[in-house]
Amino acid sequence: MRRGTGFGIAIAGVLAATATAVALPAAAQEKLKIGFITTLSGPQGVIGKHMKDSLDLAMEHLGGKVGGLETEVVIGDDQQKPDVGLDVANKMLKSDRVQFVTGVIWSNVLMAIVGPVTRETFLLSSNAGPSPLAGKECHENFFAVSWQNDQTPEAMGKYMSEAGVSDVYAIAPNYQAGKDMLTGFKRTFKGKVVEEMYVKLGQQDYQTELTQVRAANPKAVFVFLPGGMGINFLKQYEQAGLRQQFPLYNVYTTDGTTLPAVKEAALGVRSTQTWVATLANPVNRRYVEDFRKKFNYIPSFYGAQTYDTFMLLDAALKKAGGKISDKKAIREALRTVEAPNTRGSLKFNTNHFPIQNFYLQEVVQDTEGNFTLQVKGVVFSAHGDAYAKDCKMAP
Amino acid sequence: MIGDRRRLDWTLLVLFAGVPGAALALDEPYLLDLFARVLIFAIAAVSLDLILGYGGLVSFGHAAFLGIGGYAVGMLYQHDLGSGFLQFPVAVLVSGVAALAIGWVSLRTGGLYFIMITLAFAQMLYYLGISLKVYGGDDGMRARRSEFFAPIDLNDQTQFYYLALAVLALSLWLGRRLVNSRFGLALQGARSNERRLRVLGVPVFRYRLTAFVIAGALCGLAGALFANLNEYASPSTMHWTRSGELIVMVILGGVGTLTGPVLGALAFVLLESYLSEALEALASGFGQHWQVVFGPLLVAVALFARGGLVGLLRPGRGE
Amino acid sequence: MVQTFNGLQLGVMLFLMAAGLTLVLGIMDFVNLAHGSLLMVGAYVASTITGWTGSFLLGLAAALPAAFLAGVLLEVAVLRHFYDRGHLEQVLATFGLILFFNEAVRLIWGPAALFFDPPSALRGQVEILPGAPYPAFRLAIIVVGLAVALALYLVIARTRVGMRIRAGASNRDIAQALGLDIGRLFAVVFGAGAALAGLAGVILGPITNVEPGMGDPVLILAFVVIIIGGIGSVRGAFAAALLVGLVDTLGRAFLPILLRLVLNPSNADAAGPALASMLIYLLMAAILFFRPHGLFPARTG
């Protein structure tokens, strides 16, 4: 009996400690709280670092106040797992009581949290933009400040058609975003796709696929292999001597997070993107210069989109008169406000996905020896996505 | 000894039952989510303890059943079959059948081979989940809470929590009955001396298979609850690291005690949730590196806490 | 045909990992999940040294002793205390070590992936068949892997140390009763296994990126190899490594194409890659079903 009681006290202690641990942050109210979900631990933590650094810079530029309000940003690590992301989101909503949830790199994490978050409050994706949320499952509280998955490859498809490229071998990972990317590519690409190869998500060695590419003897290769997958692929593409033989085009593969590792193996490779570090608009110049000064590396699109998310929030809250509780006014403001952004153009479509420019970019080596991306032209201006017509949201 | 453990069980259950009240009093609804997770993992860990602790069968693929249960709920919901009266039995049945098939093959091997073959099956199911494009592939699929008749409404987080608690209580009761039955004693006997039991005419293979199926079905039930909690089912639930985490919970709490895994799940979930915050408070920016501390902690548990947390709380119990 | 070479290359890669692991398992009955971390240590050290000096060979020369030392240190500091424990505690402890190593590497080197080049002499292509060029570095991997396998075979089959290892692997109790110093033998085997894992890391570095957790997928495959080959059998590990390498590579290359013959293309495209990933696990389950102790069981008692 005594043991039982002692044990009970121990458990009660744990419970009480937990309760106070969670209870403390909730004590102070009446200020703006923003949840920011990203991936900090694990192999993809480098993307999270790019995003978090940009968030810090945005807060510095805003003087620590978003929309003129006292602001606290709660950062959560989803470990790239949907159920962990969901727990993080729940904790933000119910314990920290954030009024906005932002960030989110991965479409599977986004799909897991979108229901519970939009039921309570606003969700602003700084990266993932899966097709279901742009069409049938769109929601008035969900905004993609990034893009819709299909759009960027659509731009690539258009550019390649115009350049007269045909007989393309396409490679993407076997998951929703990978399929969205190839769907988008085929929507605008007029030439022939000789083969669509889906690889395992997170695959490291591509020698098997590269051998298949050589055997198929295409005129060009198009890939979507984000993060570490891209680093591996680009290195091996170079090692296999394919770069000279088959010109490589991509989306989300040569970017600010992968180029420092890939270096010259990606020189001259072309891709499309909504943002490039060398875009000459004043907001972007300030962002890139201050970022490089503060963190000593070149930012990536993940970071720029994070920065834009916070600039949008700031502008929308100011327009709505700083009243956090007025959801309707804030929604209207998010939809219509002209916020400063790093991309040169950004407006929301009826489904709360952006209408924006898509640029062609190329990997170059700058004067300091860094490998980075340079704008080569505009492929689409003010381009919307293909799913907006399926979205039945009251305007 | 047995009475002592029962008392522990009851203490735990009563304390768990107090969580919704505490959450309300503290105005902290998140506690309900957190502890619902604890309860669900506790059920899964208890089911694993049945085969791991009492049968000596180290399954490194137990999360597969968590996934199967979840997929049963998710897939039925995708076909507009949202009734809990359908979803829960199907989840239990399908995981039981899967356990029968997996066990029938795996139990022919032993020791390390068994560890690896169960892992292999879990990996197969994981990749199968990814290949099911209609059901979201790698992205998983959304589901809603299962529907029952009024006044039962699982959308009410408190009701859902008590359902999970009831299932945990039931699993503990069932587990105790099982391990103290002749069947359970034979199972434990086979762990230490398989040959002798064979000689005595005990059908060891059939007993183990039965235990494996019960454990799989119970874990499938936990999986159905997990999909309900998350309103979401995905292959990531079946990833091998999740199976590893279940093993960690069982060992952390105390192998072969049934109560231990419940404590293990509690400790694991709380550590996962709060260790990074605690470290962040100690040194800014260090929170994301919580695994540097968590890893050695596991080593220490393996090294010093022979009986797990249960052993620490009740030092009289040696191995 | 070229795909066969790819399979061979993956196979010898896996063999380097599996050889050390299978002996540790066979002799000491010890499950070391942290073996993949030693691969990571090798890759990181090689990458750092190569980055400083610009010489791949110096990187290699530094990485092998580093992995060896890390292995011995790990053995003395932690693993040694777990020999008389059950598999369960070993799994728990080494699972904890994986978490520790992955995060420690992130603390020291940062989260970004590192990258280093193969030696300049091996950067080109070699024509293995008319019209089928093959990366020289990958060809070198196959050669090195086969050489290591041959050397291991000679050591184990022809030397005194090898005889002891065989004795220890087939029946530990009897070997010990005959006066074999199992403790010392094990330290040697563990260090050698760690160095082989380090070698695997150095080889893997220029192909894939050097990042936290890079050893874990390889580790799982290496375990599959060991189980298929039979615990404690280097010969089995070699055969199984080649088998797994070939099945995985050929499956990935040709299964989607085969599936298109029976399914409609969109379903085949979705199912093909996933089924290809399942293939080696299917192979393992099938082999264990017919031979519960692997292809070449080493243990007799």
PDB file of N, CA and C in Angstrom, chain C residues 201-279:
ATOM      1  N   GLY C 201      32.517   4.313 -45.464  1.00  0.00           N
ATOM      2  CA  GLY C 201      32.144   5.723 -45.404  1.00  0.00           C
ATOM      3  C   GLY C 201      32.948   6.565 -46.377  1.00  0.00           C
ATOM      4  N   VAL C 202      34.258   6.303 -46.433  1.00  0.00           N
ATOM      5  CA  VAL C 202      35.120   7.058 -47.345  1.00  0.00           C
ATOM      6  C   VAL C 202      34.695   6.822 -48.787  1.00  0.00           C
ATOM      7  N   ILE C 203      34.334   5.587 -49.080  1.00  0.00           N
ATOM      8  CA  ILE C 203      33.927   5.239 -50.435  1.00  0.00           C
ATOM      9  C   ILE C 203      32.574   5.857 -50.782  1.00  0.00           C
ATOM     10  N   LEU C 204      31.699   5.864 -49.792  1.00  0.00           N
ATOM     11  CA  LEU C 204      30.342   6.364 -50.018  1.00  0.00           C
ATOM     12  C   LEU C 204      30.339   7.884 -50.163  1.00  0.00           C
ATOM     13  N   GLY C 205      31.289   8.552 -49.472  1.00  0.00           N
ATOM     14  CA  GLY C 205      31.306  10.017 -49.430  1.00  0.00           C
ATOM     15  C   GLY C 205      31.247  10.694 -50.790  1.00  0.00           C
ATOM     16  N   PRO C 206      32.153  10.346 -51.709  1.00  0.00           N
ATOM     17  CA  PRO C 206      32.136  11.037 -52.996  1.00  0.00           C
ATOM     18  C   PRO C 206      30.912  10.700 -53.847  1.00  0.00           C
ATOM     19  N   ILE C 207      30.226   9.616 -53.544  1.00  0.00           N
ATOM     20  CA  ILE C 207      29.059   9.243 -54.342  1.00  0.00           C
ATOM     21  C   ILE C 207      27.813   9.945 -53.823  1.00  0.00           C
ATOM     22  N   THR C 208      27.524   9.729 -52.548  1.00  0.00           N
ATOM     23  CA  THR C 208      26.363  10.376 -51.949  1.00  0.00           C
ATOM     24  C   THR C 208      26.886  11.478 -51.050  1.00  0.00           C
ATOM     25  N   ASN C 209      26.005  12.234 -50.441  1.00  0.00           N
ATOM     26  CA  ASN C 209      26.526  13.302 -49.613  1.00  0.00           C
ATOM     27  C   ASN C 209      26.809  12.826 -48.199  1.00  0.00           C
ATOM     28  N   VAL C 210      27.691  13.566 -47.545  1.00  0.00           N
ATOM     29  CA  VAL C 210      28.074  13.242 -46.177  1.00  0.00           C
ATOM     30  C   VAL C 210      27.155  14.029 -45.259  1.00  0.00           C
ATOM     31  N   GLU C 211      26.264  13.352 -44.565  1.00  0.00           N
ATOM     32  CA  GLU C 211      25.285  14.060 -43.744  1.00  0.00           C
ATOM     33  C   GLU C 211      24.946  13.247 -42.505  1.00  0.00           C
ATOM     34  N   PRO C 212      24.385  13.909 -41.483  1.00  0.00           N
ATOM     35  CA  PRO C 212      24.013  13.158 -40.276  1.00  0.00           C
ATOM     36  C   PRO C 212      23.045  12.036 -40.625  1.00  0.00           C
ATOM     37  N   GLY C 213      23.234  10.872 -40.047  1.00  0.00           N
ATOM     38  CA  GLY C 213      22.320   9.757 -40.284  1.00  0.00           C
ATOM     39  C   GLY C 213      22.579   9.020 -41.583  1.00  0.00           C
ATOM     40  N   MET C 214      23.684   9.345 -42.296  1.00  0.00           N
ATOM     41  CA  MET C 214      23.925   8.725 -43.591  1.00  0.00           C
ATOM     42  C   MET C 214      24.152   7.227 -43.488  1.00  0.00           C
ATOM     43  N   GLY C 215      24.583   6.739 -42.307  1.00  0.00           N
ATOM     44  CA  GLY C 215      24.879   5.326 -42.169  1.00  0.00           C
ATOM     45  C   GLY C 215      23.659   4.460 -41.894  1.00  0.00           C
ATOM     46  N   ASP C 216      22.556   5.078 -41.482  1.00  0.00           N
ATOM     47  CA  ASP C 216      21.419   4.279 -41.015  1.00  0.00           C
ATOM     48  C   ASP C 216      20.740   3.441 -42.097  1.00  0.00           C
ATOM     49  N   PRO C 217      20.458   4.004 -43.283  1.00  0.00           N
ATOM     50  CA  PRO C 217      19.863   3.144 -44.316  1.00  0.00           C
ATOM     51  C   PRO C 217      20.792   1.990 -44.702  1.00  0.00           C
ATOM     52  N   VAL C 218      22.107   2.287 -44.753  1.00  0.00           N
ATOM     53  CA  VAL C 218      23.073   1.242 -45.099  1.00  0.00           C
ATOM     54  C   VAL C 218      23.081   0.171 -44.021  1.00  0.00           C
ATOM     55  N   LEU C 219      22.932   0.615 -42.765  1.00  0.00           N
ATOM     56  CA  LEU C 219      22.955  -0.328 -41.654  1.00  0.00           C
ATOM     57  C   LEU C 219      21.828  -1.346 -41.763  1.00  0.00           C
ATOM     58  N   ILE C 220      20.625  -0.855 -42.073  1.00  0.00           N
ATOM     59  CA  ILE C 220      19.479  -1.753 -42.192  1.00  0.00           C
ATOM     60  C   ILE C 220      19.737  -2.778 -43.300  1.00  0.00           C
ATOM     61  N   LEU C 221      20.253  -2.295 -44.435  1.00  0.00           N
ATOM     62  CA  LEU C 221      20.561  -3.214 -45.532  1.00  0.00           C
ATOM     63  C   LEU C 221      21.634  -4.213 -45.114  1.00  0.00           C
ATOM     64  N   ALA C 222      22.647  -3.716 -44.366  1.00  0.00           N
ATOM     65  CA  ALA C 222      23.717  -4.613 -43.924  1.00  0.00           C
ATOM     66  C   ALA C 222      23.150  -5.715 -43.025  1.00  0.00           C
ATOM     67  N   PHE C 223      22.187  -5.370 -42.188  1.00  0.00           N
ATOM     68  CA  PHE C 223      21.573  -6.390 -41.333  1.00  0.00           C
ATOM     69  C   PHE C 223      20.824  -7.422 -42.170  1.00  0.00           C
ATOM     70  N   VAL C 224      20.140  -6.930 -43.193  1.00  0.00           N
ATOM     71  CA  VAL C 224      19.453  -7.853 -44.091  1.00  0.00           C
ATOM     72  C   VAL C 224      20.468  -8.829 -44.693  1.00  0.00           C
ATOM     73  N   VAL C 225      21.614  -8.272 -45.120  1.00  0.00           N
ATOM     74  CA  VAL C 225      22.666  -9.091 -45.712  1.00  0.00           C
ATOM     75  C   VAL C 225      23.142 -10.166 -44.725  1.00  0.00           C
ATOM     76  N   ILE C 226      23.391  -9.741 -43.490  1.00  0.00           N
ATOM     77  CA  ILE C 226      23.899 -10.676 -42.479  1.00  0.00           C
ATOM     78  C   ILE C 226      22.919 -11.808 -42.234  1.00  0.00           C
ATOM     79  N   ILE C 227      21.641 -11.424 -42.144  1.00  0.00           N
ATOM     80  CA  ILE C 227      20.619 -12.418 -41.845  1.00  0.00           C
ATOM     81  C   ILE C 227      20.493 -13.409 -42.992  1.00  0.00           C
ATOM     82  N   ILE C 228      20.507 -12.876 -44.216  1.00  0.00           N
ATOM     83  CA  ILE C 228      20.407 -13.771 -45.365  1.00  0.00           C
ATOM     84  C   ILE C 228      21.620 -14.693 -45.418  1.00  0.00           C
ATOM     85  N   GLY C 229      22.796 -14.117 -45.150  1.00  0.00           N
ATOM     86  CA  GLY C 229      24.028 -14.892 -45.263  1.00  0.00           C
ATOM     87  C   GLY C 229      24.205 -15.886 -44.126  1.00  0.00           C
ATOM     88  N   GLY C 230      23.598 -15.621 -42.995  1.00  0.00           N
ATOM     89  CA  GLY C 230      23.823 -16.447 -41.820  1.00  0.00           C
ATOM     90  C   GLY C 230      24.756 -15.723 -40.870  1.00  0.00           C
ATOM     91  N   ILE C 231      24.324 -15.554 -39.616  1.00  0.00           N
ATOM     92  CA  ILE C 231      25.096 -14.763 -38.654  1.00  0.00           C
ATOM     93  C   ILE C 231      26.459 -15.386 -38.407  1.00  0.00           C
ATOM     94  N   GLY C 232      27.503 -14.549 -38.467  1.00  0.00           N
ATOM     95  CA  GLY C 232      28.837 -15.022 -38.149  1.00  0.00           C
ATOM     96  C   GLY C 232      29.606 -15.553 -39.342  1.00  0.00           C
ATOM     97  N   SER C 233      28.963 -15.628 -40.489  1.00  0.00           N
ATOM     98  CA  SER C 233      29.630 -16.186 -41.654  1.00  0.00           C
ATOM     99  C   SER C 233      30.045 -15.082 -42.620  1.00  0.00           C
ATOM    100  N   VAL C 234      31.358 -14.906 -42.774  1.00  0.00           N
ATOM    101  CA  VAL C 234      31.853 -13.890 -43.693  1.00  0.00           C
ATOM    102  C   VAL C 234      31.551 -14.307 -45.136  1.00  0.00           C
ATOM    103  N   ARG C 235      31.694 -15.603 -45.391  1.00  0.00           N
ATOM    104  CA  ARG C 235      31.395 -16.133 -46.709  1.00  0.00           C
ATOM    105  C   ARG C 235      29.927 -15.865 -47.046  1.00  0.00           C
ATOM    106  N   GLY C 236      29.055 -16.140 -46.066  1.00  0.00           N
ATOM    107  CA  GLY C 236      27.631 -15.900 -46.266  1.00  0.00           C
ATOM    108  C   GLY C 236      27.354 -14.426 -46.511  1.00  0.00           C
ATOM    109  N   ALA C 237      28.042 -13.574 -45.727  1.00  0.00           N
ATOM    110  CA  ALA C 237      27.838 -12.139 -45.893  1.00  0.00           C
ATOM    111  C   ALA C 237      28.221 -11.708 -47.301  1.00  0.00           C
ATOM    112  N   PHE C 238      29.314 -12.284 -47.807  1.00  0.00           N
ATOM    113  CA  PHE C 238      29.765 -11.906 -49.147  1.00  0.00           C
ATOM    114  C   PHE C 238      28.727 -12.313 -50.197  1.00  0.00           C
ATOM    115  N   ALA C 239      28.297 -13.564 -50.129  1.00  0.00           N
ATOM    116  CA  ALA C 239      27.304 -14.048 -51.099  1.00  0.00           C
ATOM    117  C   ALA C 239      26.019 -13.241 -50.998  1.00  0.00           C
ATOM    118  N   ALA C 240      25.578 -13.018 -49.752  1.00  0.00           N
ATOM    119  CA  ALA C 240      24.311 -12.318 -49.558  1.00  0.00           C
ATOM    120  C   ALA C 240      24.415 -10.866 -50.001  1.00  0.00           C
ATOM    121  N   ALA C 241      25.579 -10.241 -49.765  1.00  0.00           N
ATOM    122  CA  ALA C 241      25.743  -8.838 -50.155  1.00  0.00           C
ATOM    123  C   ALA C 241      25.591  -8.698 -51.662  1.00  0.00           C
ATOM    124  N   LEU C 242      26.236  -9.596 -52.395  1.00  0.00           N
ATOM    125  CA  LEU C 242      26.124  -9.534 -53.855  1.00  0.00           C
ATOM    126  C   LEU C 242      24.688  -9.803 -54.292  1.00  0.00           C
ATOM    127  N   LEU C 243      24.060 -10.769 -53.640  1.00  0.00           N
ATOM    128  CA  LEU C 243      22.678 -11.115 -53.976  1.00  0.00           C
ATOM    129  C   LEU C 243      21.760  -9.904 -53.760  1.00  0.00           C
ATOM    130  N   VAL C 244      21.874  -9.295 -52.570  1.00  0.00           N
ATOM    131  CA  VAL C 244      21.025  -8.141 -52.260  1.00  0.00           C
ATOM    132  C   VAL C 244      21.308  -6.994 -53.221  1.00  0.00           C
ATOM    133  N   GLY C 245      22.602  -6.751 -53.485  1.00  0.00           N
ATOM    134  CA  GLY C 245      22.968  -5.678 -54.411  1.00  0.00           C
ATOM    135  C   GLY C 245      22.338  -5.881 -55.777  1.00  0.00           C
ATOM    136  N   LEU C 246      22.434  -7.090 -56.282  1.00  0.00           N
ATOM    137  CA  LEU C 246      21.890  -7.371 -57.614  1.00  0.00           C
ATOM    138  C   LEU C 246      20.374  -7.285 -57.630  1.00  0.00           C
ATOM    139  N   VAL C 247      19.742  -7.913 -56.643  1.00  0.00           N
ATOM    140  CA  VAL C 247      18.272  -7.921 -56.621  1.00  0.00           C
ATOM    141  C   VAL C 247      17.734  -6.501 -56.524  1.00  0.00           C
ATOM    142  N   ASP C 248      18.330  -5.699 -55.636  1.00  0.00           N
ATOM    143  CA  ASP C 248      17.841  -4.337 -55.445  1.00  0.00           C
ATOM    144  C   ASP C 248      18.006  -3.522 -56.728  1.00  0.00           C
ATOM    145  N   THR C 249      19.198  -3.609 -57.317  1.00  0.00           N
ATOM    146  CA  THR C 249      19.478  -2.804 -58.506  1.00  0.00           C
ATOM    147  C   THR C 249      18.629  -3.237 -59.696  1.00  0.00           C
ATOM    148  N   LEU C 250      18.622  -4.537 -59.961  1.00  0.00           N
ATOM    149  CA  LEU C 250      17.870  -5.018 -61.121  1.00  0.00           C
ATOM    150  C   LEU C 250      16.373  -4.794 -60.909  1.00  0.00           C
ATOM    151  N   GLY C 251      15.913  -4.953 -59.663  1.00  0.00           N
ATOM    152  CA  GLY C 251      14.503  -4.718 -59.356  1.00  0.00           C
ATOM    153  C   GLY C 251      14.110  -3.285 -59.663  1.00  0.00           C
ATOM    154  N   ARG C 252      14.969  -2.352 -59.211  1.00  0.00           N
ATOM    155  CA  ARG C 252      14.661  -0.950 -59.432  1.00  0.00           C
ATOM    156  C   ARG C 252      14.669  -0.619 -60.917  1.00  0.00           C
ATOM    157  N   ALA C 253      15.562  -1.271 -61.648  1.00  0.00           N
ATOM    158  CA  ALA C 253      15.690  -0.944 -63.063  1.00  0.00           C
ATOM    159  C   ALA C 253      14.563  -1.560 -63.890  1.00  0.00           C
ATOM    160  N   PHE C 254      14.217  -2.802 -63.584  1.00  0.00           N
ATOM    161  CA  PHE C 254      13.336  -3.505 -64.526  1.00  0.00           C
ATOM    162  C   PHE C 254      11.924  -3.792 -64.013  1.00  0.00           C
ATOM    163  N   LEU C 255      11.702  -3.738 -62.695  1.00  0.00           N
ATOM    164  CA  LEU C 255      10.372  -4.059 -62.190  1.00  0.00           C
ATOM    165  C   LEU C 255       9.285  -3.121 -62.731  1.00  0.00           C
ATOM    166  N   PRO C 256       9.529  -1.784 -62.717  1.00  0.00           N
ATOM    167  CA  PRO C 256       8.483  -0.900 -63.258  1.00  0.00           C
ATOM    168  C   PRO C 256       8.148  -1.241 -64.709  1.00  0.00           C
ATOM    169  N   ILE C 257       9.176  -1.616 -65.478  1.00  0.00           N
ATOM    170  CA  ILE C 257       8.940  -1.945 -66.885  1.00  0.00           C
ATOM    171  C   ILE C 257       8.108  -3.222 -66.995  1.00  0.00           C
ATOM    172  N   LEU C 258       8.454  -4.214 -66.164  1.00  0.00           N
ATOM    173  CA  LEU C 258       7.701  -5.472 -66.172  1.00  0.00           C
ATOM    174  C   LEU C 258       6.251  -5.244 -65.771  1.00  0.00           C
ATOM    175  N   LEU C 259       6.064  -4.393 -64.728  1.00  0.00           N
ATOM    176  CA  LEU C 259       4.707  -4.165 -64.235  1.00  0.00           C
ATOM    177  C   LEU C 259       3.822  -3.532 -65.292  1.00  0.00           C
ATOM    178  N   ARG C 260       4.434  -2.738 -66.166  1.00  0.00           N
ATOM    179  CA  ARG C 260       3.650  -2.082 -67.204  1.00  0.00           C
ATOM    180  C   ARG C 260       3.016  -3.085 -68.151  1.00  0.00           C
ATOM    181  N   LEU C 261       3.583  -4.268 -68.212  1.00  0.00           N
ATOM    182  CA  LEU C 261       3.009  -5.291 -69.080  1.00  0.00           C
ATOM    183  C   LEU C 261       1.695  -5.802 -68.524  1.00  0.00           C
ATOM    184  N   VAL C 262       1.551  -5.786 -67.201  1.00  0.00           N
ATOM    185  CA  VAL C 262       0.335  -6.351 -66.608  1.00  0.00           C
ATOM    186  C   VAL C 262      -0.634  -5.295 -66.085  1.00  0.00           C
ATOM    187  N   LEU C 263      -0.106  -4.132 -65.654  1.00  0.00           N
ATOM    188  CA  LEU C 263      -0.989  -3.109 -65.090  1.00  0.00           C
ATOM    189  C   LEU C 263      -1.101  -1.954 -66.082  1.00  0.00           C
ATOM    190  N   ASN C 264      -2.077  -1.057 -65.838  1.00  0.00           N
ATOM    191  CA  ASN C 264      -2.088   0.132 -66.677  1.00  0.00           C
ATOM    192  C   ASN C 264      -0.958   1.052 -66.218  1.00  0.00           C
ATOM    193  N   PRO C 265      -0.420   1.873 -67.144  1.00  0.00           N
ATOM    194  CA  PRO C 265       0.836   2.597 -66.879  1.00  0.00           C
ATOM    195  C   PRO C 265       0.800   3.436 -65.597  1.00  0.00           C
ATOM    196  N   SER C 266      -0.334   4.100 -65.322  1.00  0.00           N
ATOM    197  CA  SER C 266      -0.329   5.005 -64.174  1.00  0.00           C
ATOM    198  C   SER C 266      -0.218   4.221 -62.869  1.00  0.00           C
ATOM    199  N   ASN C 267      -0.911   3.075 -62.792  1.00  0.00           N
ATOM    200  CA  ASN C 267      -0.782   2.235 -61.596  1.00  0.00           C
ATOM    201  C   ASN C 267       0.607   1.616 -61.501  1.00  0.00           C
ATOM    202  N   ALA C 268       1.140   1.218 -62.650  1.00  0.00           N
ATOM    203  CA  ALA C 268       2.459   0.593 -62.655  1.00  0.00           C
ATOM    204  C   ALA C 268       3.510   1.583 -62.186  1.00  0.00           C
ATOM    205  N   ASP C 269       3.380   2.843 -62.629  1.00  0.00           N
ATOM    206  CA  ASP C 269       4.346   3.856 -62.226  1.00  0.00           C
ATOM    207  C   ASP C 269       4.304   4.101 -60.731  1.00  0.00           C
ATOM    208  N   ALA C 270       3.103   3.985 -60.163  1.00  0.00           N
ATOM    209  CA  ALA C 270       2.980   4.227 -58.730  1.00  0.00           C
ATOM    210  C   ALA C 270       3.482   3.033 -57.937  1.00  0.00           C
ATOM    211  N   ALA C 271       3.148   1.823 -58.380  1.00  0.00           N
ATOM    212  CA  ALA C 271       3.457   0.634 -57.597  1.00  0.00           C
ATOM    213  C   ALA C 271       4.892   0.167 -57.807  1.00  0.00           C
ATOM    214  N   GLY C 272       5.429   0.361 -59.008  1.00  0.00           N
ATOM    215  CA  GLY C 272       6.744  -0.162 -59.371  1.00  0.00           C
ATOM    216  C   GLY C 272       7.850   0.178 -58.384  1.00  0.00           C
ATOM    217  N   PRO C 273       8.109   1.467 -58.160  1.00  0.00           N
ATOM    218  CA  PRO C 273       9.228   1.829 -57.283  1.00  0.00           C
ATOM    219  C   PRO C 273       9.039   1.294 -55.869  1.00  0.00           C
ATOM    220  N   ALA C 274       7.799   1.311 -55.378  1.00  0.00           N
ATOM    221  CA  ALA C 274       7.556   0.846 -54.018  1.00  0.00           C
ATOM    222  C   ALA C 274       7.782  -0.659 -53.925  1.00  0.00           C
ATOM    223  N   LEU C 275       7.289  -1.381 -54.944  1.00  0.00           N
ATOM    224  CA  LEU C 275       7.500  -2.830 -54.943  1.00  0.00           C
ATOM    225  C   LEU C 275       8.979  -3.151 -55.054  1.00  0.00           C
ATOM    226  N   ALA C 276       9.707  -2.354 -55.843  1.00  0.00           N
ATOM    227  CA  ALA C 276      11.142  -2.572 -55.963  1.00  0.00           C
ATOM    228  C   ALA C 276      11.820  -2.409 -54.607  1.00  0.00           C
ATOM    229  N   SER C 277      11.344  -1.434 -53.819  1.00  0.00           N
ATOM    230  CA  SER C 277      11.921  -1.244 -52.480  1.00  0.00           C
ATOM    231  C   SER C 277      11.613  -2.427 -51.579  1.00  0.00           C
ATOM    232  N   MET C 278      10.452  -3.057 -51.821  1.00  0.00           N
ATOM    233  CA  MET C 278      10.053  -4.181 -50.968  1.00  0.00           C
ATOM    234  C   MET C 278      10.829  -5.454 -51.295  1.00  0.00           C
ATOM    235  N   LEU C 279      11.378  -5.477 -52.510  1.00  0.00           N
ATOM    236  CA  LEU C 279      11.905  -6.717 -53.051  1.00  0.00           C
ATOM    237  C   LEU C 279      12.919  -7.419 -52.149  1.00  0.00           C
TER     238      LEU C 279
END
